[in-house]
């Protein structure tokens, strides 16, 4: 399971936690404008917007988990089990495999509105990448510097929802997640005057009691509520270091610690990496479970007119700075 968020100070940021019980050897990968994306059912993308993101590269093909393009449009795929449904080829539609969705959208769209236009004729194909990489059950968040949407392919077809809170997790479907925020109507980051009953003497014996009821478990519904609450009450300066630090703090409020969520006997889901992408500057920041240091890769420091991928292995080893 995972959590994705948008965030804005002076610049605009997009990123996610990847929560799984195993790793596919992810790398930060820059795809330049003239790298050829072979497409299974539509014309190949031979020329497109450059992009940077986290991907597993298989036979020189970047299977992106999350990315932004050079225009600042971001997109991430998150697990959507039991609800995601992909289709056999439909005549008259652009049949796009789930693993092609990120390059297909980010390669051609600069904004959410342009992405919506592309999605009008898309059907998510059940085509698999290979026998070693079966189809993942995904839904997607797409965000530019002003707005975001959620894209869900279900048995009813392709659904595109406006996302006014700029947060997405997993199940249930997005409209239900948004409606369920109403259950937390009374929660606040500020002290409240109690309304338990006239004449009943009550007092706050601890700071933060106005947040009683905010969920703290690891379910996708609870992470959605907590991420929205944390994002909307978060405060920081608007410089780059303050912004990215705060972004990772927001994601940290919903990160998964190894050992708390058993998937199969002896295997536990945990936050493998967290990403933060500056949509204005094209910089990809990340931390890993084993290394909380923030690392950065700038897409504009490579030749974006080239035709070859630039791949950066993750720094997973923690270093300690001794002060005495």
PDB file of C-alpha atoms in Angstrom:
ATOM      1  CA  UNK A   1       0.000   0.000   0.000  1.00  0.00           C
ATOM      2  CA  UNK A   2       1.141   3.586  -0.534  1.00  0.00           C
ATOM      3  CA  UNK A   3       0.395   7.263  -0.005  1.00  0.00           C
ATOM      4  CA  UNK A   4       0.835  10.103  -2.532  1.00  0.00           C
ATOM      5  CA  UNK A   5       0.544  13.829  -1.845  1.00  0.00           C
ATOM      6  CA  UNK A   6       0.868  17.250  -3.450  1.00  0.00           C
ATOM      7  CA  UNK A   7       2.276  20.236  -1.560  1.00  0.00           C
ATOM      8  CA  UNK A   8       2.943  23.871  -2.370  1.00  0.00           C
ATOM      9  CA  UNK A   9       4.977  26.669  -0.846  1.00  0.00           C
ATOM     10  CA  UNK A  10       6.847  28.994  -3.214  1.00  0.00           C
ATOM     11  CA  UNK A  11       7.362  25.975  -5.490  1.00  0.00           C
ATOM     12  CA  UNK A  12       5.169  22.944  -6.112  1.00  0.00           C
ATOM     13  CA  UNK A  13       5.933  19.409  -4.981  1.00  0.00           C
ATOM     14  CA  UNK A  14       4.616  15.928  -5.737  1.00  0.00           C
ATOM     15  CA  UNK A  15       5.634  12.549  -4.343  1.00  0.00           C
ATOM     16  CA  UNK A  16       4.755   9.411  -2.459  1.00  0.00           C
ATOM     17  CA  UNK A  17       5.620   6.632  -0.047  1.00  0.00           C
ATOM     18  CA  UNK A  18       6.090   3.228  -1.675  1.00  0.00           C
ATOM     19  CA  UNK A  19       4.920   0.641   0.851  1.00  0.00           C
ATOM     20  CA  UNK A  20       5.592  -2.974  -0.085  1.00  0.00           C
ATOM     21  CA  UNK A  21       7.104  -6.115   1.399  1.00  0.00           C
ATOM     22  CA  UNK A  22       9.754  -6.457  -1.335  1.00  0.00           C
ATOM     23  CA  UNK A  23      11.809  -4.343  -3.719  1.00  0.00           C
ATOM     24  CA  UNK A  24      12.195  -4.526  -7.504  1.00  0.00           C
ATOM     25  CA  UNK A  25      15.584  -2.774  -7.412  1.00  0.00           C
ATOM     26  CA  UNK A  26      14.142   0.669  -8.048  1.00  0.00           C
ATOM     27  CA  UNK A  27      16.338   3.403  -9.498  1.00  0.00           C
ATOM     28  CA  UNK A  28      15.875   7.108 -10.111  1.00  0.00           C
ATOM     29  CA  UNK A  29      15.606   7.216 -13.891  1.00  0.00           C
ATOM     30  CA  UNK A  30      15.658  10.130 -16.318  1.00  0.00           C
ATOM     31  CA  UNK A  31      14.069   9.516 -19.707  1.00  0.00           C
ATOM     32  CA  UNK A  32      15.166  12.107 -22.315  1.00  0.00           C
ATOM     33  CA  UNK A  33      12.954  13.477 -25.060  1.00  0.00           C
ATOM     34  CA  UNK A  34      14.177  11.178 -27.818  1.00  0.00           C
ATOM     35  CA  UNK A  35      14.154   7.873 -25.954  1.00  0.00           C
ATOM     36  CA  UNK A  36      11.805   5.585 -27.853  1.00  0.00           C
ATOM     37  CA  UNK A  37       8.937   4.230 -25.747  1.00  0.00           C
ATOM     38  CA  UNK A  38       7.620   1.150 -27.577  1.00  0.00           C
ATOM     39  CA  UNK A  39       3.847   0.953 -27.087  1.00  0.00           C
ATOM     40  CA  UNK A  40       1.907  -2.283 -27.373  1.00  0.00           C
ATOM     41  CA  UNK A  41      -1.354  -1.078 -28.963  1.00  0.00           C
ATOM     42  CA  UNK A  42      -0.770   2.497 -30.139  1.00  0.00           C
ATOM     43  CA  UNK A  43       1.997   4.303 -31.995  1.00  0.00           C
ATOM     44  CA  UNK A  44       5.383   4.332 -30.275  1.00  0.00           C
ATOM     45  CA  UNK A  45       6.383   7.492 -28.440  1.00  0.00           C
ATOM     46  CA  UNK A  46       9.548   8.416 -30.316  1.00  0.00           C
ATOM     47  CA  UNK A  47       9.573  12.065 -29.273  1.00  0.00           C
ATOM     48  CA  UNK A  48       7.998  13.236 -26.017  1.00  0.00           C
ATOM     49  CA  UNK A  49       8.493  15.316 -22.898  1.00  0.00           C
ATOM     50  CA  UNK A  50      11.500  14.320 -20.801  1.00  0.00           C
ATOM     51  CA  UNK A  51      10.704  12.860 -17.373  1.00  0.00           C
ATOM     52  CA  UNK A  52      12.354  11.860 -14.115  1.00  0.00           C
ATOM     53  CA  UNK A  53      11.066   9.411 -11.551  1.00  0.00           C
ATOM     54  CA  UNK A  54      11.444   6.135  -9.722  1.00  0.00           C
ATOM     55  CA  UNK A  55      11.425   3.089 -11.984  1.00  0.00           C
ATOM     56  CA  UNK A  56      12.456  -0.503 -12.336  1.00  0.00           C
ATOM     57  CA  UNK A  57      14.349  -0.674 -15.623  1.00  0.00           C
ATOM     58  CA  UNK A  58      13.834  -3.960 -17.466  1.00  0.00           C
ATOM     59  CA  UNK A  59      15.557  -4.526 -20.818  1.00  0.00           C
ATOM     60  CA  UNK A  60      16.075  -0.770 -21.151  1.00  0.00           C
ATOM     61  CA  UNK A  61      12.383  -0.048 -20.483  1.00  0.00           C
ATOM     62  CA  UNK A  62      11.597   2.138 -17.430  1.00  0.00           C
ATOM     63  CA  UNK A  63       8.634   0.801 -15.499  1.00  0.00           C
ATOM     64  CA  UNK A  64       7.798   4.002 -13.654  1.00  0.00           C
ATOM     65  CA  UNK A  65       6.211   4.014 -10.201  1.00  0.00           C
ATOM     66  CA  UNK A  66       6.065   7.815 -10.009  1.00  0.00           C
ATOM     67  CA  UNK A  67       7.516  10.645 -12.096  1.00  0.00           C
ATOM     68  CA  UNK A  68       7.263  14.249 -13.230  1.00  0.00           C
ATOM     69  CA  UNK A  69       7.907  15.558 -16.718  1.00  0.00           C
ATOM     70  CA  UNK A  70       9.859  18.654 -17.733  1.00  0.00           C
ATOM     71  CA  UNK A  71       6.634  20.697 -17.836  1.00  0.00           C
ATOM     72  CA  UNK A  72       5.955  19.913 -14.171  1.00  0.00           C
ATOM     73  CA  UNK A  73       3.152  17.366 -14.550  1.00  0.00           C
ATOM     74  CA  UNK A  74       3.415  14.533 -12.030  1.00  0.00           C
ATOM     75  CA  UNK A  75       1.897  11.056 -11.943  1.00  0.00           C
ATOM     76  CA  UNK A  76       2.075   8.057  -9.614  1.00  0.00           C
ATOM     77  CA  UNK A  77       0.549   4.592  -9.648  1.00  0.00           C
ATOM     78  CA  UNK A  78      -0.667   3.155  -6.329  1.00  0.00           C
ATOM     79  CA  UNK A  79      -2.021  -0.270  -5.484  1.00  0.00           C
ATOM     80  CA  UNK A  80      -5.790  -0.625  -5.957  1.00  0.00           C
ATOM     81  CA  UNK A  81      -6.510  -4.306  -5.184  1.00  0.00           C
ATOM     82  CA  UNK A  82      -9.931  -5.868  -5.813  1.00  0.00           C
ATOM     83  CA  UNK A  83     -11.211  -2.702  -7.489  1.00  0.00           C
ATOM     84  CA  UNK A  84      -8.817  -2.230 -10.417  1.00  0.00           C
ATOM     85  CA  UNK A  85     -10.086  -3.817 -13.616  1.00  0.00           C
ATOM     86  CA  UNK A  86      -8.368  -3.795 -17.003  1.00  0.00           C
ATOM     87  CA  UNK A  87      -9.944  -4.668 -20.353  1.00  0.00           C
ATOM     88  CA  UNK A  88      -9.408  -6.636 -23.505  1.00  0.00           C
ATOM     89  CA  UNK A  89      -8.788  -4.393 -26.508  1.00  0.00           C
ATOM     90  CA  UNK A  90     -11.719  -2.136 -27.378  1.00  0.00           C
ATOM     91  CA  UNK A  91     -12.143  -0.971 -30.971  1.00  0.00           C
ATOM     92  CA  UNK A  92     -11.947   2.788 -31.339  1.00  0.00           C
ATOM     93  CA  UNK A  93     -10.116   3.242 -28.041  1.00  0.00           C
ATOM     94  CA  UNK A  94      -6.459   3.887 -27.273  1.00  0.00           C
ATOM     95  CA  UNK A  95      -5.711   0.639 -25.447  1.00  0.00           C
ATOM     96  CA  UNK A  96      -2.925   1.508 -23.010  1.00  0.00           C
ATOM     97  CA  UNK A  97      -1.380  -1.135 -20.762  1.00  0.00           C
ATOM     98  CA  UNK A  98      -1.175  -0.227 -17.084  1.00  0.00           C
ATOM     99  CA  UNK A  99       2.646  -0.100 -17.210  1.00  0.00           C
ATOM    100  CA  UNK A 100       2.398   2.351 -20.141  1.00  0.00           C
ATOM    101  CA  UNK A 101       0.091   4.817 -18.418  1.00  0.00           C
ATOM    102  CA  UNK A 102       2.763   7.027 -16.864  1.00  0.00           C
ATOM    103  CA  UNK A 103       4.908   7.445 -20.002  1.00  0.00           C
ATOM    104  CA  UNK A 104       1.793   7.786 -22.181  1.00  0.00           C
ATOM    105  CA  UNK A 105       0.426  10.677 -20.099  1.00  0.00           C
ATOM    106  CA  UNK A 106       3.656  12.370 -19.031  1.00  0.00           C
ATOM    107  CA  UNK A 107       5.122  12.023 -22.498  1.00  0.00           C
ATOM    108  CA  UNK A 108       2.327  14.068 -24.078  1.00  0.00           C
ATOM    109  CA  UNK A 109       0.606  16.276 -21.483  1.00  0.00           C
ATOM    110  CA  UNK A 110       1.845  19.445 -19.786  1.00  0.00           C
ATOM    111  CA  UNK A 111      -1.169  19.965 -17.505  1.00  0.00           C
ATOM    112  CA  UNK A 112      -3.969  18.078 -15.792  1.00  0.00           C
ATOM    113  CA  UNK A 113      -6.427  19.436 -18.368  1.00  0.00           C
ATOM    114  CA  UNK A 114      -4.303  18.026 -21.206  1.00  0.00           C
ATOM    115  CA  UNK A 115      -4.087  14.713 -19.338  1.00  0.00           C
ATOM    116  CA  UNK A 116      -7.886  14.654 -19.023  1.00  0.00           C
ATOM    117  CA  UNK A 117      -8.169  15.167 -22.781  1.00  0.00           C
ATOM    118  CA  UNK A 118      -5.872  12.200 -23.439  1.00  0.00           C
ATOM    119  CA  UNK A 119      -7.805  10.032 -20.978  1.00  0.00           C
ATOM    120  CA  UNK A 120     -11.114  10.630 -22.761  1.00  0.00           C
ATOM    121  CA  UNK A 121     -10.270   7.926 -25.288  1.00  0.00           C
ATOM    122  CA  UNK A 122      -8.155   5.600 -23.104  1.00  0.00           C
ATOM    123  CA  UNK A 123      -9.028   2.088 -22.061  1.00  0.00           C
ATOM    124  CA  UNK A 124      -6.574   0.437 -19.686  1.00  0.00           C
ATOM    125  CA  UNK A 125      -5.462  -2.775 -21.340  1.00  0.00           C
ATOM    126  CA  UNK A 126      -4.952  -6.075 -19.523  1.00  0.00           C
ATOM    127  CA  UNK A 127      -1.709  -6.580 -21.476  1.00  0.00           C
ATOM    128  CA  UNK A 128       1.143  -7.805 -19.236  1.00  0.00           C
ATOM    129  CA  UNK A 129       4.701  -6.509 -19.518  1.00  0.00           C
ATOM    130  CA  UNK A 130       6.217  -9.997 -19.288  1.00  0.00           C
ATOM    131  CA  UNK A 131       5.850 -13.303 -17.461  1.00  0.00           C
ATOM    132  CA  UNK A 132       8.274 -12.037 -14.818  1.00  0.00           C
ATOM    133  CA  UNK A 133       6.350  -8.787 -14.344  1.00  0.00           C
ATOM    134  CA  UNK A 134       2.628  -9.525 -14.124  1.00  0.00           C
ATOM    135  CA  UNK A 135       0.056  -6.771 -14.285  1.00  0.00           C
ATOM    136  CA  UNK A 136      -0.166  -4.649 -11.138  1.00  0.00           C
ATOM    137  CA  UNK A 137      -3.596  -3.552  -9.873  1.00  0.00           C
ATOM    138  CA  UNK A 138      -3.229   0.217  -9.910  1.00  0.00           C
ATOM    139  CA  UNK A 139      -4.987   3.530  -9.879  1.00  0.00           C
ATOM    140  CA  UNK A 140      -3.231   6.835 -10.543  1.00  0.00           C
ATOM    141  CA  UNK A 141      -2.925  10.354  -9.205  1.00  0.00           C
ATOM    142  CA  UNK A 142      -1.989  13.077 -11.711  1.00  0.00           C
ATOM    143  CA  UNK A 143      -1.047  16.586 -10.579  1.00  0.00           C
ATOM    144  CA  UNK A 144       0.208  19.806 -12.091  1.00  0.00           C
ATOM    145  CA  UNK A 145       1.039  22.975 -10.166  1.00  0.00           C
ATOM    146  CA  UNK A 146      -2.620  23.931  -9.727  1.00  0.00           C
ATOM    147  CA  UNK A 147      -4.829  20.856  -9.521  1.00  0.00           C
ATOM    148  CA  UNK A 148      -4.894  17.077  -9.346  1.00  0.00           C
ATOM    149  CA  UNK A 149      -7.088  14.181 -10.440  1.00  0.00           C
ATOM    150  CA  UNK A 150      -7.485  10.485  -9.643  1.00  0.00           C
ATOM    151  CA  UNK A 151      -7.812   7.928 -12.439  1.00  0.00           C
ATOM    152  CA  UNK A 152      -9.438   4.565 -11.656  1.00  0.00           C
ATOM    153  CA  UNK A 153     -10.125   1.777 -14.133  1.00  0.00           C
ATOM    154  CA  UNK A 154     -12.902  -0.412 -12.702  1.00  0.00           C
ATOM    155  CA  UNK A 155     -15.443  -2.825 -14.166  1.00  0.00           C
ATOM    156  CA  UNK A 156     -17.602   0.195 -15.000  1.00  0.00           C
ATOM    157  CA  UNK A 157     -14.838   1.698 -17.148  1.00  0.00           C
ATOM    158  CA  UNK A 158     -12.332   4.510 -16.746  1.00  0.00           C
ATOM    159  CA  UNK A 159     -13.257   7.016 -14.056  1.00  0.00           C
ATOM    160  CA  UNK A 160     -11.548  10.399 -13.690  1.00  0.00           C
ATOM    161  CA  UNK A 161     -12.191  12.310 -10.466  1.00  0.00           C
ATOM    162  CA  UNK A 162     -11.135  15.804  -9.477  1.00  0.00           C
ATOM    163  CA  UNK A 163      -8.961  15.571  -6.363  1.00  0.00           C
ATOM    164  CA  UNK A 164      -9.392  18.785  -4.344  1.00  0.00           C
ATOM    165  CA  UNK A 165      -7.207  17.598  -1.428  1.00  0.00           C
ATOM    166  CA  UNK A 166      -4.236  16.419  -3.501  1.00  0.00           C
ATOM    167  CA  UNK A 167      -3.854  13.157  -1.549  1.00  0.00           C
ATOM    168  CA  UNK A 168      -4.382   9.542  -2.604  1.00  0.00           C
ATOM    169  CA  UNK A 169      -3.895   6.162  -0.936  1.00  0.00           C
ATOM    170  CA  UNK A 170      -5.427   2.832  -1.958  1.00  0.00           C
ATOM    171  CA  UNK A 171      -8.874   1.429  -1.173  1.00  0.00           C
ATOM    172  CA  UNK A 172     -11.768   2.165  -1.128  1.00  0.00           C
ATOM    173  CA  UNK A 173     -12.422   4.001  -4.429  1.00  0.00           C
ATOM    174  CA  UNK A 174     -11.629   7.699  -4.293  1.00  0.00           C
ATOM    175  CA  UNK A 175     -15.185   9.109  -4.004  1.00  0.00           C
ATOM    176  CA  UNK A 176     -15.728   6.991  -0.879  1.00  0.00           C
ATOM    177  CA  UNK A 177     -12.431   8.176   0.591  1.00  0.00           C
ATOM    178  CA  UNK A 178     -13.468  11.784   0.084  1.00  0.00           C
ATOM    179  CA  UNK A 179     -16.920  11.246   1.586  1.00  0.00           C
ATOM    180  CA  UNK A 180     -15.488   9.496   4.636  1.00  0.00           C
ATOM    181  CA  UNK A 181     -13.525  12.636   5.543  1.00  0.00           C
ATOM    182  CA  UNK A 182     -16.862  13.869   6.918  1.00  0.00           C
ATOM    183  CA  UNK A 183     -16.477  11.417   9.803  1.00  0.00           C
ATOM    184  CA  UNK A 184     -13.646  13.604  11.118  1.00  0.00           C
ATOM    185  CA  UNK A 185     -15.527  16.894  10.935  1.00  0.00           C
ATOM    186  CA  UNK A 186     -14.775  17.860  14.559  1.00  0.00           C
ATOM    187  CA  UNK A 187     -11.014  17.161  14.585  1.00  0.00           C
ATOM    188  CA  UNK A 188      -8.793  20.205  14.840  1.00  0.00           C
ATOM    189  CA  UNK A 189      -5.157  21.164  15.290  1.00  0.00           C
ATOM    190  CA  UNK A 190      -6.279  23.970  17.625  1.00  0.00           C
ATOM    191  CA  UNK A 191      -7.608  23.843  21.216  1.00  0.00           C
ATOM    192  CA  UNK A 192     -11.390  23.536  21.394  1.00  0.00           C
ATOM    193  CA  UNK A 193     -13.987  24.595  23.924  1.00  0.00           C
ATOM    194  CA  UNK A 194     -15.636  21.423  25.139  1.00  0.00           C
ATOM    195  CA  UNK A 195     -19.327  20.889  24.332  1.00  0.00           C
ATOM    196  CA  UNK A 196     -19.743  17.601  26.160  1.00  0.00           C
ATOM    197  CA  UNK A 197     -22.499  18.949  28.359  1.00  0.00           C
ATOM    198  CA  UNK A 198     -23.452  22.105  30.263  1.00  0.00           C
ATOM    199  CA  UNK A 199     -22.350  21.927  33.870  1.00  0.00           C
ATOM    200  CA  UNK A 200     -19.856  19.100  33.285  1.00  0.00           C
ATOM    201  CA  UNK A 201     -16.382  20.183  34.401  1.00  0.00           C
ATOM    202  CA  UNK A 202     -13.765  19.029  31.900  1.00  0.00           C
ATOM    203  CA  UNK A 203     -10.254  20.185  31.133  1.00  0.00           C
ATOM    204  CA  UNK A 204      -7.518  19.447  28.644  1.00  0.00           C
ATOM    205  CA  UNK A 205      -4.939  17.368  30.504  1.00  0.00           C
ATOM    206  CA  UNK A 206      -2.699  17.103  27.423  1.00  0.00           C
ATOM    207  CA  UNK A 207      -1.886  19.130  24.365  1.00  0.00           C
ATOM    208  CA  UNK A 208      -3.340  17.818  21.115  1.00  0.00           C
ATOM    209  CA  UNK A 209      -6.639  16.599  22.542  1.00  0.00           C
ATOM    210  CA  UNK A 210      -8.556  18.369  19.768  1.00  0.00           C
ATOM    211  CA  UNK A 211      -7.125  15.677  17.500  1.00  0.00           C
ATOM    212  CA  UNK A 212      -8.625  12.770  19.443  1.00  0.00           C
ATOM    213  CA  UNK A 213     -10.183  10.428  16.910  1.00  0.00           C
ATOM    214  CA  UNK A 214      -7.626  11.041  14.182  1.00  0.00           C
ATOM    215  CA  UNK A 215      -6.853   7.489  12.978  1.00  0.00           C
ATOM    216  CA  UNK A 216      -3.396   6.122  13.649  1.00  0.00           C
ATOM    217  CA  UNK A 217      -3.574   2.667  12.066  1.00  0.00           C
ATOM    218  CA  UNK A 218      -1.921   1.670   8.776  1.00  0.00           C
ATOM    219  CA  UNK A 219      -5.038   1.014   6.690  1.00  0.00           C
ATOM    220  CA  UNK A 220      -5.313   2.977   3.456  1.00  0.00           C
ATOM    221  CA  UNK A 221      -8.487   4.736   4.635  1.00  0.00           C
ATOM    222  CA  UNK A 222      -6.798   5.881   7.837  1.00  0.00           C
ATOM    223  CA  UNK A 223      -3.629   6.975   6.049  1.00  0.00           C
ATOM    224  CA  UNK A 224      -5.742   9.049   3.669  1.00  0.00           C
ATOM    225  CA  UNK A 225      -7.419  10.909   6.535  1.00  0.00           C
ATOM    226  CA  UNK A 226      -4.177  11.429   8.443  1.00  0.00           C
ATOM    227  CA  UNK A 227      -2.273  12.623   5.357  1.00  0.00           C
ATOM    228  CA  UNK A 228      -5.000  15.136   4.464  1.00  0.00           C
ATOM    229  CA  UNK A 229      -5.130  16.440   8.052  1.00  0.00           C
ATOM    230  CA  UNK A 230      -1.351  16.713   8.301  1.00  0.00           C
ATOM    231  CA  UNK A 231      -0.977  18.379   4.903  1.00  0.00           C
ATOM    232  CA  UNK A 232      -3.669  20.986   5.519  1.00  0.00           C
ATOM    233  CA  UNK A 233      -2.397  21.911   8.990  1.00  0.00           C
ATOM    234  CA  UNK A 234       1.284  21.782   8.070  1.00  0.00           C
ATOM    235  CA  UNK A 235       3.308  24.992   8.348  1.00  0.00           C
ATOM    236  CA  UNK A 236       6.792  25.742   7.042  1.00  0.00           C
ATOM    237  CA  UNK A 237       8.922  28.435   5.415  1.00  0.00           C
ATOM    238  CA  UNK A 238       8.815  28.637   1.623  1.00  0.00           C
ATOM    239  CA  UNK A 239      12.508  28.077   0.805  1.00  0.00           C
ATOM    240  CA  UNK A 240      13.551  24.843  -0.895  1.00  0.00           C
ATOM    241  CA  UNK A 241      15.140  23.075   2.075  1.00  0.00           C
ATOM    242  CA  UNK A 242      12.259  23.913   4.419  1.00  0.00           C
ATOM    243  CA  UNK A 243       9.745  22.793   1.783  1.00  0.00           C
ATOM    244  CA  UNK A 244      11.272  19.420   0.999  1.00  0.00           C
ATOM    245  CA  UNK A 245      11.925  18.754   4.679  1.00  0.00           C
ATOM    246  CA  UNK A 246       8.263  19.445   5.456  1.00  0.00           C
ATOM    247  CA  UNK A 247       7.146  17.308   2.527  1.00  0.00           C
ATOM    248  CA  UNK A 248       9.022  14.323   3.947  1.00  0.00           C
ATOM    249  CA  UNK A 249       7.612  15.074   7.412  1.00  0.00           C
ATOM    250  CA  UNK A 250       4.079  14.874   5.987  1.00  0.00           C
ATOM    251  CA  UNK A 251       4.866  11.550   4.326  1.00  0.00           C
ATOM    252  CA  UNK A 252       6.502  10.455   7.581  1.00  0.00           C
ATOM    253  CA  UNK A 253       3.157  10.819   9.358  1.00  0.00           C
ATOM    254  CA  UNK A 254       1.891   7.840   7.327  1.00  0.00           C
ATOM    255  CA  UNK A 255       5.073   5.812   6.789  1.00  0.00           C
ATOM    256  CA  UNK A 256       5.098   2.112   7.607  1.00  0.00           C
ATOM    257  CA  UNK A 257       7.629   0.640  10.031  1.00  0.00           C
ATOM    258  CA  UNK A 258       8.826  -2.861   9.238  1.00  0.00           C
ATOM    259  CA  UNK A 259       7.186  -5.422  11.497  1.00  0.00           C
ATOM    260  CA  UNK A 260       3.839  -3.656  12.003  1.00  0.00           C
ATOM    261  CA  UNK A 261       1.953  -4.902   8.939  1.00  0.00           C
ATOM    262  CA  UNK A 262       2.349  -8.613   8.144  1.00  0.00           C
ATOM    263  CA  UNK A 263       1.492  -9.489   4.543  1.00  0.00           C
ATOM    264  CA  UNK A 264       2.344 -13.192   4.563  1.00  0.00           C
ATOM    265  CA  UNK A 265       3.897 -15.186   7.417  1.00  0.00           C
ATOM    266  CA  UNK A 266       7.240 -13.589   8.198  1.00  0.00           C
ATOM    267  CA  UNK A 267       6.968 -10.886   5.501  1.00  0.00           C
ATOM    268  CA  UNK A 268       6.063  -7.306   6.374  1.00  0.00           C
ATOM    269  CA  UNK A 269       5.071  -4.253   4.393  1.00  0.00           C
ATOM    270  CA  UNK A 270       7.192  -1.172   5.014  1.00  0.00           C
ATOM    271  CA  UNK A 271       8.021   2.164   3.387  1.00  0.00           C
ATOM    272  CA  UNK A 272      10.737   1.189   0.914  1.00  0.00           C
ATOM    273  CA  UNK A 273      11.266   4.756  -0.272  1.00  0.00           C
ATOM    274  CA  UNK A 274       9.706   8.208  -0.103  1.00  0.00           C
ATOM    275  CA  UNK A 275       9.930  10.600  -3.036  1.00  0.00           C
ATOM    276  CA  UNK A 276       9.518  14.361  -3.334  1.00  0.00           C
ATOM    277  CA  UNK A 277       9.666  15.993  -6.759  1.00  0.00           C
ATOM    278  CA  UNK A 278       9.991  19.720  -7.325  1.00  0.00           C
ATOM    279  CA  UNK A 279       7.637  20.295 -10.244  1.00  0.00           C
ATOM    280  CA  UNK A 280       9.068  23.749 -10.977  1.00  0.00           C
ATOM    281  CA  UNK A 281      12.752  22.789 -11.019  1.00  0.00           C
ATOM    282  CA  UNK A 282      12.687  19.130 -12.133  1.00  0.00           C
ATOM    283  CA  UNK A 283      14.551  17.845  -9.074  1.00  0.00           C
ATOM    284  CA  UNK A 284      13.822  14.388  -7.658  1.00  0.00           C
ATOM    285  CA  UNK A 285      14.480  13.976  -3.924  1.00  0.00           C
ATOM    286  CA  UNK A 286      14.241  10.673  -2.088  1.00  0.00           C
ATOM    287  CA  UNK A 287      14.868   8.843   1.163  1.00  0.00           C
ATOM    288  CA  UNK A 288      14.908   5.073   1.732  1.00  0.00           C
ATOM    289  CA  UNK A 289      13.901   2.909   4.666  1.00  0.00           C
ATOM    290  CA  UNK A 290      17.516   2.303   5.582  1.00  0.00           C
ATOM    291  CA  UNK A 291      18.770   5.818   4.873  1.00  0.00           C
ATOM    292  CA  UNK A 292      16.854   8.892   6.007  1.00  0.00           C
ATOM    293  CA  UNK A 293      19.364  11.256   4.364  1.00  0.00           C
ATOM    294  CA  UNK A 294      17.745  13.226   1.521  1.00  0.00           C
ATOM    295  CA  UNK A 295      19.358  12.580  -1.874  1.00  0.00           C
ATOM    296  CA  UNK A 296      18.649  14.614  -5.029  1.00  0.00           C
ATOM    297  CA  UNK A 297      18.917  14.170  -8.789  1.00  0.00           C
ATOM    298  CA  UNK A 298      18.354  17.147 -11.117  1.00  0.00           C
ATOM    299  CA  UNK A 299      16.917  16.168 -14.507  1.00  0.00           C
ATOM    300  CA  UNK A 300      18.330  19.324 -16.096  1.00  0.00           C
ATOM    301  CA  UNK A 301      21.910  18.223 -15.423  1.00  0.00           C
ATOM    302  CA  UNK A 302      21.717  15.580 -18.155  1.00  0.00           C
ATOM    303  CA  UNK A 303      21.177  15.900 -21.913  1.00  0.00           C
ATOM    304  CA  UNK A 304      17.393  15.940 -22.226  1.00  0.00           C
ATOM    305  CA  UNK A 305      17.647  15.833 -26.021  1.00  0.00           C
ATOM    306  CA  UNK A 306      19.399  12.467 -25.897  1.00  0.00           C
ATOM    307  CA  UNK A 307      18.043   9.010 -26.519  1.00  0.00           C
ATOM    308  CA  UNK A 308      19.426   6.991 -23.583  1.00  0.00           C
ATOM    309  CA  UNK A 309      18.206   6.567 -20.036  1.00  0.00           C
ATOM    310  CA  UNK A 310      20.164   8.038 -17.119  1.00  0.00           C
ATOM    311  CA  UNK A 311      19.922   5.654 -14.173  1.00  0.00           C
ATOM    312  CA  UNK A 312      20.903   6.320 -10.548  1.00  0.00           C
ATOM    313  CA  UNK A 313      21.040   3.566  -7.937  1.00  0.00           C
ATOM    314  CA  UNK A 314      19.517   4.389  -4.583  1.00  0.00           C
ATOM    315  CA  UNK A 315      21.725   5.227  -1.627  1.00  0.00           C
ATOM    316  CA  UNK A 316      20.349   2.799   0.965  1.00  0.00           C
ATOM    317  CA  UNK A 317      23.184   2.782   3.500  1.00  0.00           C
ATOM    318  CA  UNK A 318      22.811   5.078   6.496  1.00  0.00           C
ATOM    319  CA  UNK A 319      25.759   7.213   7.543  1.00  0.00           C
ATOM    320  CA  UNK A 320      26.110   8.770  11.002  1.00  0.00           C
ATOM    321  CA  UNK A 321      27.786  12.124  11.664  1.00  0.00           C
ATOM    322  CA  UNK A 322      29.566  12.080  15.020  1.00  0.00           C
ATOM    323  CA  UNK A 323      29.646  15.449  16.763  1.00  0.00           C
ATOM    324  CA  UNK A 324      32.271  14.588  19.362  1.00  0.00           C
TER     325      UNK A 324
END
